[in-house]
Short mmCIF file of C-alpha atoms in Angstrom, two decimals:
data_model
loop_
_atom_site.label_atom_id
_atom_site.label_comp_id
_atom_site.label_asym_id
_atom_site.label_seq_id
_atom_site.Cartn_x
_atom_site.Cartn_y
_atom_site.Cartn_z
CA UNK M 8 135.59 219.12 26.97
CA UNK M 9 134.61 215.94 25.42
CA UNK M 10 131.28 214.15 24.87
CA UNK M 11 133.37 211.01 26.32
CA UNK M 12 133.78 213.25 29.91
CA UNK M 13 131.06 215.10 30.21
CA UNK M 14 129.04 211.38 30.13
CA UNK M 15 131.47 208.86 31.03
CA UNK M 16 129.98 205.15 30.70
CA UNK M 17 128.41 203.34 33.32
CA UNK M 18 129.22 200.74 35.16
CA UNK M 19 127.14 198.16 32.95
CA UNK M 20 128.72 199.88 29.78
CA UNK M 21 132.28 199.59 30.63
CA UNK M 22 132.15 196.22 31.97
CA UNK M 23 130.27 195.03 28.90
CA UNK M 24 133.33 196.51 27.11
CA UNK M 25 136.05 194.53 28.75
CA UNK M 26 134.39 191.31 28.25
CA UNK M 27 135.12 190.36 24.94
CA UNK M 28 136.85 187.95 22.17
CA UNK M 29 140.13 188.98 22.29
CA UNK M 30 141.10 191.04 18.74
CA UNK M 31 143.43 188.64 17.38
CA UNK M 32 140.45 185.63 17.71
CA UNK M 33 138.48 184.94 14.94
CA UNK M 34 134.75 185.70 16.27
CA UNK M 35 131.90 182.80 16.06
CA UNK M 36 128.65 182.36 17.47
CA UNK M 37 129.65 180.13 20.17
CA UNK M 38 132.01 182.41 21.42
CA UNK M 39 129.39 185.22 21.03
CA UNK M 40 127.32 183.23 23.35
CA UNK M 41 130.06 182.93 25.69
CA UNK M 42 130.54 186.59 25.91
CA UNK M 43 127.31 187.36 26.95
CA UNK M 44 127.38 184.42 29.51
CA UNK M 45 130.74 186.15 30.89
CA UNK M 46 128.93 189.57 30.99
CA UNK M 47 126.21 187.93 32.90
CA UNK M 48 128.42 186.66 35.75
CA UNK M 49 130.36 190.21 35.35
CA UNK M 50 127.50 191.91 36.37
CA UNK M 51 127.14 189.80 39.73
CA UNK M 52 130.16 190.17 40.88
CA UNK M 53 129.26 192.51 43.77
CA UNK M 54 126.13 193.13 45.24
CA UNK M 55 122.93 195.17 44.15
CA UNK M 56 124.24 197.75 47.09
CA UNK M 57 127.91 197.43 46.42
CA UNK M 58 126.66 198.33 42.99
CA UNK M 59 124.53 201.29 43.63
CA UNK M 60 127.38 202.66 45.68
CA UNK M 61 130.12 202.39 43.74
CA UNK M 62 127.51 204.18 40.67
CA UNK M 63 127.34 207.18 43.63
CA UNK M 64 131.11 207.28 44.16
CA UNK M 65 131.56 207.29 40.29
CA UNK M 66 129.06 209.66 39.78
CA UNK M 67 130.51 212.08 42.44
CA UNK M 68 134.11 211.81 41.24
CA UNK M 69 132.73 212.96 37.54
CA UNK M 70 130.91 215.82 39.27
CA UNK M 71 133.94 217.08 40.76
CA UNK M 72 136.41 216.62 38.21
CA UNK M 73 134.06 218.82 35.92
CA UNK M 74 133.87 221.30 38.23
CA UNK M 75 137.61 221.48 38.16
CA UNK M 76 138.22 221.59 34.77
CA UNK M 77 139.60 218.30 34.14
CA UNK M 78 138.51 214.43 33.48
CA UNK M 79 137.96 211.57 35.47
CA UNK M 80 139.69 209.33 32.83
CA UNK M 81 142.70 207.97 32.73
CA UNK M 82 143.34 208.43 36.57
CA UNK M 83 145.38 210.32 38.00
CA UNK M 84 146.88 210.02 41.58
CA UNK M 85 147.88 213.26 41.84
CA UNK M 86 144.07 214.45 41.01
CA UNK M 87 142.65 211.70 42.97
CA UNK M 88 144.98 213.14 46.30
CA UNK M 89 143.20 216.74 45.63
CA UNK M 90 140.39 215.14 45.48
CA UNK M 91 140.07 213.03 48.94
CA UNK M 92 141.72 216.32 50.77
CA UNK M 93 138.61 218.17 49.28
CA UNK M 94 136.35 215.63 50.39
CA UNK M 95 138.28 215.16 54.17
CA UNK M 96 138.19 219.45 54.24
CA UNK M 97 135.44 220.56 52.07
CA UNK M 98 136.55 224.06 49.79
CA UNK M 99 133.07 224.80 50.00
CA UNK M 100 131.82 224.87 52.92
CA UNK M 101 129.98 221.61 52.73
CA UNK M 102 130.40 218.78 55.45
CA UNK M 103 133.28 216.89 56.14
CA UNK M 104 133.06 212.84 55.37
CA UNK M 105 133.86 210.59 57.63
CA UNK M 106 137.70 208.88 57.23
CA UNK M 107 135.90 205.69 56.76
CA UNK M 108 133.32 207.29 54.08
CA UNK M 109 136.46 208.36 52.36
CA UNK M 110 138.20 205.48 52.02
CA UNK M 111 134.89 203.64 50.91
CA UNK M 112 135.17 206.58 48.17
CA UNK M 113 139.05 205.40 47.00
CA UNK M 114 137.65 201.62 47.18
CA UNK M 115 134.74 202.68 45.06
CA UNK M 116 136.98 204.41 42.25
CA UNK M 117 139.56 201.76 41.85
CA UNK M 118 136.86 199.63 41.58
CA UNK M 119 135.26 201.54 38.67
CA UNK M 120 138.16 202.34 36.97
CA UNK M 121 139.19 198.40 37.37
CA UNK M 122 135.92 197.87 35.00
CA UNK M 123 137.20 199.87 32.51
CA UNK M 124 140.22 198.20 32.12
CA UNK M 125 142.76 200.79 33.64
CA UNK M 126 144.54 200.66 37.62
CA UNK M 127 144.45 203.14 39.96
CA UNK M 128 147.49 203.13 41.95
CA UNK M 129 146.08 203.13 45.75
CA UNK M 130 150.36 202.86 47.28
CA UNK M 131 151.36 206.04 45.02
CA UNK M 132 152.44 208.71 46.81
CA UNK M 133 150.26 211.65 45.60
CA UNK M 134 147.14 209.15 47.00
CA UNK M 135 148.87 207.05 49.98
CA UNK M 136 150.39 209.83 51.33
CA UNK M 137 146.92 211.89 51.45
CA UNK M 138 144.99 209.00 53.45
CA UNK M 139 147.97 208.43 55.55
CA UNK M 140 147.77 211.48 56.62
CA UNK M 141 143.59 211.83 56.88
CA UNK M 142 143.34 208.98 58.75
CA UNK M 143 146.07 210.58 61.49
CA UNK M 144 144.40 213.47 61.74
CA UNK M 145 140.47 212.86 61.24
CA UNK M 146 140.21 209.34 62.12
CA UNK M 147 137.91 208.02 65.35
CA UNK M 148 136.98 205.13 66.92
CA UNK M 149 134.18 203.67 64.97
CA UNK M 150 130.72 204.13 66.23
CA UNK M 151 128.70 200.81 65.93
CA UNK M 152 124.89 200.36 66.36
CA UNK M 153 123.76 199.47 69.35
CA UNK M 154 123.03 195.53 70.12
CA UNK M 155 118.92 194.83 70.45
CA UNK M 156 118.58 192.56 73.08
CA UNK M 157 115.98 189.88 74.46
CA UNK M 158 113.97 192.24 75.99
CA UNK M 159 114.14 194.65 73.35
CA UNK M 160 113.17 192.72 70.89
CA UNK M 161 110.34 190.60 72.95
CA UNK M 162 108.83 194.42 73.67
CA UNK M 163 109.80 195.45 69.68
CA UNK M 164 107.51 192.15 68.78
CA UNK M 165 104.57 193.02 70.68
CA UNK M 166 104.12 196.49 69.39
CA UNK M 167 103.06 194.65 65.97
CA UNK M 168 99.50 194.02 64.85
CA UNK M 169 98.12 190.65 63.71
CA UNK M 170 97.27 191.75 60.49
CA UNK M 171 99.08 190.02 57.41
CA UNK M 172 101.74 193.74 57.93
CA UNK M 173 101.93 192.57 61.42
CA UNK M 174 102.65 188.77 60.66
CA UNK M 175 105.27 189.69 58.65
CA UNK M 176 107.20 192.17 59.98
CA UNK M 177 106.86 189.90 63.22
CA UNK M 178 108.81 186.67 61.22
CA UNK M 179 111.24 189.51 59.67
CA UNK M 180 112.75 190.82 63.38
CA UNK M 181 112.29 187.12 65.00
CA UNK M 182 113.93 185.62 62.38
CA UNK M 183 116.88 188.22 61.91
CA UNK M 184 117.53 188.69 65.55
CA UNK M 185 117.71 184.35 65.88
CA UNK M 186 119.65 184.00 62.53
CA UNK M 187 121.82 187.03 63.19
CA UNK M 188 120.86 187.69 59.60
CA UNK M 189 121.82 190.87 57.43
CA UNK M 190 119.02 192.56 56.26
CA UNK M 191 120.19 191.63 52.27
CA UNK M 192 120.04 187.89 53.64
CA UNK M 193 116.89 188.14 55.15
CA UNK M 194 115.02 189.67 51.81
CA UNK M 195 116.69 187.81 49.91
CA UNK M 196 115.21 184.40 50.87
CA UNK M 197 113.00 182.31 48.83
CA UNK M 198 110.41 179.30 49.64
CA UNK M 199 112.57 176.44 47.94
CA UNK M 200 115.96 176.48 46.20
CA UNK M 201 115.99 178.20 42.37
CA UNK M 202 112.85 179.84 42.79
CA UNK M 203 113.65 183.20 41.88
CA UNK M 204 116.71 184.03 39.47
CA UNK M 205 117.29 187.12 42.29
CA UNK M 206 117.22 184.52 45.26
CA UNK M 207 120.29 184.36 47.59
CA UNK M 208 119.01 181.74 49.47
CA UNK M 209 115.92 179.34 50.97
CA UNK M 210 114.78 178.03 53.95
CA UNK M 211 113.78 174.17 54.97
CA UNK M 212 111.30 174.04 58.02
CA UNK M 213 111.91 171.01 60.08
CA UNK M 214 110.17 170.24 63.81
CA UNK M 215 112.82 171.23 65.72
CA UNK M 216 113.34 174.26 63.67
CA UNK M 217 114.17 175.95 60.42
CA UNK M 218 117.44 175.50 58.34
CA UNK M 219 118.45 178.40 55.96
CA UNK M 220 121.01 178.31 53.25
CA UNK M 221 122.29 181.15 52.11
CA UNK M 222 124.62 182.76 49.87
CA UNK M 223 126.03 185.47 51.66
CA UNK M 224 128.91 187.84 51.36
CA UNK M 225 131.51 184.77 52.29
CA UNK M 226 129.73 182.69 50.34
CA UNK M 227 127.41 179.76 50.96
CA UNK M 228 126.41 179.41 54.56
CA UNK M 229 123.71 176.81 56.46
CA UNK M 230 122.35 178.81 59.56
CA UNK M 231 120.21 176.79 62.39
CA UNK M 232 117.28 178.39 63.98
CA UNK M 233 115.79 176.27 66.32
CA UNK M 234 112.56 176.85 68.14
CA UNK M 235 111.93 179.32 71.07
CA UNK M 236 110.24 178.32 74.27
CA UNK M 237 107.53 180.21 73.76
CA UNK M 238 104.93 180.69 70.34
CA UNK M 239 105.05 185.05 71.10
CA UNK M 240 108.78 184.26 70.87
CA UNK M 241 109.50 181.72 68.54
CA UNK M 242 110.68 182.53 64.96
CA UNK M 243 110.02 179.76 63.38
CA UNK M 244 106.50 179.29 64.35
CA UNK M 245 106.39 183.56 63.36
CA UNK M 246 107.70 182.18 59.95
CA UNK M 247 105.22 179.54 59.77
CA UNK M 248 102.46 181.70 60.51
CA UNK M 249 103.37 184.68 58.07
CA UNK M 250 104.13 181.47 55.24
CA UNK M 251 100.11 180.00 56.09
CA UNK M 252 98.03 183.05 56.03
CA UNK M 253 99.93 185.01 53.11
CA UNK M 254 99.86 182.04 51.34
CA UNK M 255 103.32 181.93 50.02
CA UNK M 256 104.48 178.67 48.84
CA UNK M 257 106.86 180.10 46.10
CA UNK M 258 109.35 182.74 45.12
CA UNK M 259 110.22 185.43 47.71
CA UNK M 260 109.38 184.67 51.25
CA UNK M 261 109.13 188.45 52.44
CA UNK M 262 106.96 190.41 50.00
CA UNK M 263 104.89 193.65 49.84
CA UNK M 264 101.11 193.33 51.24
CA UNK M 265 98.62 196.14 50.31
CA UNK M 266 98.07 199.31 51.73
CA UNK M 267 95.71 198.06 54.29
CA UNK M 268 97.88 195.24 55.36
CA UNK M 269 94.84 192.74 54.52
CA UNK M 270 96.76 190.58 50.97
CA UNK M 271 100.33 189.61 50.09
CA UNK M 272 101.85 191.34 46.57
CA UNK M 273 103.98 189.39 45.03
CA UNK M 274 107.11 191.63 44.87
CA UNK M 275 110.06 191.04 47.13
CA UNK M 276 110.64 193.11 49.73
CA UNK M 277 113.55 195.58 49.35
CA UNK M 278 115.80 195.61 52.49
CA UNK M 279 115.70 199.20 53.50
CA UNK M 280 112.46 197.84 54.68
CA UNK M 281 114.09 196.26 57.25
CA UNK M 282 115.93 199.66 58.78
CA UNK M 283 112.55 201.41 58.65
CA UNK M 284 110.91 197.69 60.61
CA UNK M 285 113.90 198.40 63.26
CA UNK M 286 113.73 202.21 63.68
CA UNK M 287 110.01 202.48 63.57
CA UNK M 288 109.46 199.52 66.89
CA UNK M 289 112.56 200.91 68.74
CA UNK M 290 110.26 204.09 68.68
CA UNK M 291 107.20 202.52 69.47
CA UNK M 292 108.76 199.99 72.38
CA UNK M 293 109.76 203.22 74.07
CA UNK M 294 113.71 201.61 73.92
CA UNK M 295 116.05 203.95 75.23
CA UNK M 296 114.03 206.80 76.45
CA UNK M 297 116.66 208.81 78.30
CA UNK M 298 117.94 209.58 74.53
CA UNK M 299 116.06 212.25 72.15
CA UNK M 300 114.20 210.79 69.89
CA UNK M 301 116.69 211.71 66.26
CA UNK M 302 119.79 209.91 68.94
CA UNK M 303 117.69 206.85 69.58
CA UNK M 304 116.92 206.51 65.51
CA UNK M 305 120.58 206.82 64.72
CA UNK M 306 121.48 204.51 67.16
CA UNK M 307 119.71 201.64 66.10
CA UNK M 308 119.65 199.94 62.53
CA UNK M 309 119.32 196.74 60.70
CA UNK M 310 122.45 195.65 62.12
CA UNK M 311 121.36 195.57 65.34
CA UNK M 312 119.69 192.60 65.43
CA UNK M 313 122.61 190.72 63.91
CA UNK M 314 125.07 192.31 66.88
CA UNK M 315 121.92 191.30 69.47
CA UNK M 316 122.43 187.81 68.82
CA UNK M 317 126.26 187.95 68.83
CA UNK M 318 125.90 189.74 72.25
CA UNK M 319 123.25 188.43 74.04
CA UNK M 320 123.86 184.19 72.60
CA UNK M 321 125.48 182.63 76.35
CA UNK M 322 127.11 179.64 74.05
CA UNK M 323 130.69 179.32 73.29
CA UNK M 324 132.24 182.20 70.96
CA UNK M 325 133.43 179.47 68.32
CA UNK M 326 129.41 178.89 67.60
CA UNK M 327 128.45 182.15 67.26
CA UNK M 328 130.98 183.20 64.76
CA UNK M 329 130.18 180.16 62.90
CA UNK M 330 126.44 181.61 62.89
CA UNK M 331 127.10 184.94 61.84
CA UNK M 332 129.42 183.53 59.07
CA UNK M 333 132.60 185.51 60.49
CA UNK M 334 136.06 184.74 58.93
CA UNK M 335 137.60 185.45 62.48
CA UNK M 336 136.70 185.62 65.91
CA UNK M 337 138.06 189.06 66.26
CA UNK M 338 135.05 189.90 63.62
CA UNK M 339 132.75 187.95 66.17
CA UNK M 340 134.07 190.17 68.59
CA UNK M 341 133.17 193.60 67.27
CA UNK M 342 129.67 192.30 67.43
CA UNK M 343 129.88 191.47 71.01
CA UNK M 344 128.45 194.84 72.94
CA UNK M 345 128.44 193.00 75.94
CA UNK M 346 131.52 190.66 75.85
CA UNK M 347 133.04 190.01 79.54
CA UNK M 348 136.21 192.30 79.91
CA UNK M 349 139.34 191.74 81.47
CA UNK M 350 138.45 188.14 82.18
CA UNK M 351 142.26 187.16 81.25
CA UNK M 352 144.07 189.46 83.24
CA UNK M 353 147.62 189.61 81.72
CA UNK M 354 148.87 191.73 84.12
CA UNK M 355 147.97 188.99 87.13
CA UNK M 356 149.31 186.47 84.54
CA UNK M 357 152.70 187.88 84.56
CA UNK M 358 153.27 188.25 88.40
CA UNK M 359 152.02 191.99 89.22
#
């Protein structure tokens, strides 16, 4: 086998390798310049996540074609089909993935074969045909997080100490749960606008509130977050509070603080932080206790503060989807945990 598949390139590599001065243009320094500028925005085309995801799917493809005796380049549908049947019924005895795990795989692949300049075929037969035909027989309804609510996250809150730790994490759930924020948004937030090279967004305090502007996943976004009724409750004044005694007044707004919680760091949080924050004051609220505790840790995320706010927010849908930054209301509506049922009753409507 050759040196070229037993280390295919990375991500970086191969999209370095597309972006260049065609062959049949005469090279110059400003178009040198140019490249690298286009290799810059190349490389932030999908998030840090999407990234590190699509590197795992790559990386697992490789694995497996080696172990089969064959390459991962150029692609081949008919491969690619073996493939996601292997990973929908394991040959070797190792778990099943989940449809929707699969068909993150397939998106992952094209995506990294799309960055070195070659297609995979997702409607040929020898790969259609194989999903089709996974999806009818493994798929399931899909299992979303449960919603924190206003008394789960008032009781979350309070579990939190007032040291610096305890400041923050406090303006990290208040904030999230009010802004219906992702946990990539909420890391991802800086003091002012262009502070950081890595920001995705900043935040202008105001006295009724706070506005944030953020570059999301559908693009730029403003999100309100007005006060609460109460300082214990209020995100903003959380915010304000974390902002005076860390003394932040640049860069990253959520950083690391020292081991015993006493000093702000000045690295930016990573947002896995946020999942641990959730899973770790679920626990210590005592939320859910008629669940073990491994059931109650899967059952709540990062995610659940954004689908709290979509379920528990009494104002009309058309608001809260513009909050969340959702391109539909049916979006909106997969958030809602508590959404009122059979209000329109369509068999009343048409006369039985």
């Amino acid at each position: 086998m050759s040196a070229k598949a037993q280390h295919p390139k990375s991500i970086d590599d191969a999209a370095h390798d597309n972006i260049a001065v065609p062959a049949h243009v005469a090279g110059s320094g400003r178009l040198d310049r140019l490249v690298e500028t286009a290799r810059s925005y190349a490389e932030k085309s999908a998030s840090e996540n999407t990234l590190r995801a699509y590197a795992r799917d790559w990386a697992h493809f490789s694995r497996w074609c080696r172990l089969k005796g064959t390459e991962p380049l150029p692609p081949s549908p008919e491969m690619i089909g073996l493939y996601l049947a292997d990973l929908a019924a394991p040959s070797d005895g190792s778990p099943a993935l989940t449809v929707s795990t699969i068909d993150r795989r397939l998106s992952g692949l094209s995506w990294n074969y799309a960055q070195r300049g070659m297609t995979l075929d997702r409607r040929n037969r020898h790969v259609a045909a194989v999903l089709a035909g996974i999806k009818r027989e493994h798929a399931r309804p899909p299992v979303q997080k449960a919603a924190i609510l206003p008394q789960d996250i008032i009781a979350m809150v309070a579990t939190l100490p007032y040291d610096l730790r305890g400041l923050r994490d406090r303006a990290i759930l208040l904030l999230g749960y009010a802004g219906g924020l992702r946990r990539s948004e909420i890391v991802s937030l800086d003091v002012g606008k262009d502070d950081t090279p890595d920001s995705k967004g900043w935040i202008d305090l105001f006295e009724d509130g706070a506005l944030l502007m953020l570059n999301a996943k559908t693009g730029w976004r403003e999100v309100e977050i007005g006060r609460g009724s109460s300082d214990r409750t209020c995100p903003v004044h959380a915010l304000e509070q974390w902002l005076h005694f860390a003394r932040i007044e640049f860069g990253p707004i959520f950083v690391r603080t020292t081991r015993d919680g006493k000093r702000a760091l000045p690295a930016r949080l990573n947002d896995r932080h946020i999942a641990r924050l959730v899973k770790k004051t679920v626990l210590d609220a005592g939320l859910r206790p008629d669940l073990p505790e491994a059931e109650r840790l899967a059952l709540f995320s990062g995610h659940s503060l954004r689908a709290g706010l979509a379920s528990s927010a009494e104002v009309d849908e058309r608001h809260v989807q513009k909050h969340l930054g959702h391109a539909s209301a049916e979006m909106t509506r997969r958030y809602q945990r508590r959404r009122d049922r059979f209000r329109i009753n369509l068999t009343r409507a048409a006369g039985l």
